[in-house]
């Protein structure tokens, strides 16, 4: 089990691991909307156009694209980061709209949460290089110093 986890960590790297975890989370979040639909208060901007179950598929598809992108080389994994940002950006937009229309005043706080804890973190993670920590310095060998 540890050998498989080590191989997986080496194969995916830091960015890939982040995308894999994010992809699984977004997929599960979307499935949760289908299995047990929550209140749609504040999401009227979205649910006036399509039912919540259709928007759940946006989360699921974004999660699958994000997860699949985890296995791509650095530089080609950008679609995963873009896909990961789409659903929370839509939700933040809907909650912000609900604040301005007066339908859900608390939606502003939820929108800020989506923009910071989701979109902001994803944007930051997309800029983190795979190997940003320099290797440890080598110890000097005994003797032979000029």
Coordinates of C-alpha atoms in Angstrom, one line a residue:
X1 CA 0.0 0.0 0.0
X2 CA 2.8 2.5 0.9
X3 CA 4.7 1.6 -2.3
X4 CA 1.6 2.3 -4.4
X5 CA 1.0 5.7 -2.5
X6 CA 4.7 6.6 -3.0
X7 CA 4.5 5.7 -6.7
X8 CA 1.4 7.7 -7.1
X9 CA 2.9 10.8 -5.3
X10 CA 6.0 10.6 -7.5
X11 CA 4.0 10.2 -10.7
X12 CA 1.5 13.0 -10.0
X13 CA 3.8 15.5 -8.3
X14 CA 2.4 18.3 -6.2
X15 CA 0.3 19.9 -8.9
X16 CA -1.2 16.6 -10.0
X17 CA -1.9 15.6 -6.4
X18 CA -3.7 18.9 -5.9
X19 CA -5.7 18.5 -9.1
X20 CA -6.6 14.8 -8.2
X21 CA -7.9 15.8 -4.7
X22 CA -9.8 18.8 -6.1
X23 CA -11.3 16.7 -8.9
X24 CA -12.6 14.1 -6.5
X25 CA -14.0 16.7 -4.2
X26 CA -15.8 18.6 -7.0
X27 CA -17.2 15.4 -8.4
X28 CA -18.5 14.3 -4.9
X29 CA -20.0 17.8 -4.4
X30 CA -21.9 17.6 -7.6
X31 CA -23.2 14.1 -6.8
X32 CA -24.4 15.4 -3.5
X33 CA -26.6 17.9 -5.3
X34 CA -28.2 15.1 -7.2
X35 CA -28.6 12.7 -4.2
X36 CA -29.8 15.2 -1.6
X37 CA -30.6 18.6 -3.3
X38 CA -30.0 21.5 -0.9
X39 CA -31.9 24.7 -0.7
X40 CA -31.6 26.8 -3.8
X41 CA -31.9 30.1 -1.9
X42 CA -29.4 32.6 -3.4
X43 CA -28.9 30.5 -6.6
X44 CA -32.0 31.8 -8.5
X45 CA -29.7 33.3 -11.2
X46 CA -28.8 29.7 -12.0
X47 CA -31.9 27.8 -11.2
X48 CA -34.1 30.1 -13.2
X49 CA -32.3 28.8 -16.3
X50 CA -31.8 25.1 -15.4
X51 CA -32.7 22.9 -12.5
X52 CA -30.2 22.3 -9.8
X53 CA -29.6 18.8 -11.0
X54 CA -28.3 20.2 -14.3
X55 CA -25.9 22.5 -12.4
X56 CA -24.8 19.5 -10.4
X57 CA -23.5 18.0 -13.6
X58 CA -21.4 21.2 -14.1
X59 CA -19.6 20.3 -10.8
X60 CA -19.3 16.6 -11.8
X61 CA -17.9 17.3 -15.3
X62 CA -15.5 20.0 -13.9
X63 CA -14.4 17.5 -11.3
X64 CA -13.8 14.8 -13.9
X65 CA -11.8 17.1 -16.1
X66 CA -9.8 18.4 -13.1
X67 CA -9.1 14.8 -12.0
X68 CA -8.1 13.7 -15.5
X69 CA -5.8 16.7 -15.8
X70 CA -3.9 15.6 -12.8
X71 CA -2.3 12.9 -15.0
X72 CA -1.1 15.3 -17.6
X73 CA 2.4 16.9 -17.8
X74 CA 3.0 20.3 -16.2
X75 CA 2.0 22.9 -18.7
X76 CA -0.8 20.7 -20.1
X77 CA -2.6 20.5 -16.8
X78 CA -4.0 24.1 -17.2
X79 CA -7.4 22.9 -18.4
X80 CA -7.8 21.2 -15.0
X81 CA -7.2 24.4 -13.1
X82 CA -9.6 26.3 -15.5
X83 CA -12.3 23.5 -15.1
X84 CA -11.9 23.6 -11.3
X85 CA -12.6 27.4 -11.2
X86 CA -15.8 27.3 -13.3
X87 CA -18.3 26.0 -10.8
X88 CA -17.3 28.1 -7.8
X89 CA -17.1 31.2 -10.0
X90 CA -20.7 30.5 -11.2
X91 CA -21.9 30.0 -7.6
X92 CA -20.1 33.2 -6.5
X93 CA -21.8 35.1 -9.3
X94 CA -25.2 33.7 -8.4
X95 CA -24.8 34.6 -4.7
X96 CA -23.5 38.1 -5.6
X97 CA -26.5 38.6 -7.8
X98 CA -28.8 37.5 -5.0
X99 CA -27.3 40.1 -2.7
X100 CA -27.9 42.9 -5.2
X101 CA -31.5 41.8 -5.9
X102 CA -32.1 41.5 -2.2
X103 CA -33.2 37.9 -2.5
X104 CA -30.4 36.6 -0.2
X105 CA -28.3 39.2 1.7
X106 CA -26.1 36.5 3.3
X107 CA -25.1 35.4 -0.2
X108 CA -22.3 38.1 -0.2
X109 CA -20.4 36.2 2.4
X110 CA -20.8 32.9 0.6
X111 CA -19.7 34.5 -2.6
X112 CA -16.5 35.8 -0.9
X113 CA -15.9 32.3 0.5
X114 CA -16.2 30.8 -3.0
X115 CA -14.0 33.4 -4.5
X116 CA -11.2 33.1 -1.8
X117 CA -11.4 29.5 -0.6
X118 CA -12.0 28.1 -4.1
X119 CA -11.2 30.4 -7.0
X120 CA -8.3 32.1 -5.2
X121 CA -6.7 28.9 -4.0
X122 CA -7.0 27.3 -7.4
X123 CA -5.5 30.4 -9.1
X124 CA -2.6 30.4 -6.6
X125 CA -2.0 26.6 -7.0
X126 CA -1.9 27.0 -10.8
X127 CA 1.1 29.2 -10.5
X128 CA 3.1 27.0 -8.0
X129 CA 5.9 25.3 -9.9
X130 CA 6.3 21.6 -9.4
X131 CA 9.7 21.9 -7.8
X132 CA 9.9 25.2 -6.0
X133 CA 12.0 24.0 -3.1
X134 CA 15.7 23.8 -3.9
X135 CA 17.4 20.5 -3.1
X136 CA 19.3 20.2 0.2
X137 CA 22.9 21.2 -0.1
X138 CA 25.4 18.4 -0.4
X139 CA 27.7 17.8 2.6
X140 CA 31.3 18.5 2.0
X141 CA 33.5 15.4 1.7
X142 CA 36.2 14.8 4.2
X143 CA 39.7 15.7 3.1
X144 CA 40.7 16.8 -0.3
X145 CA 39.9 20.5 0.3
X146 CA 42.2 22.8 -1.6

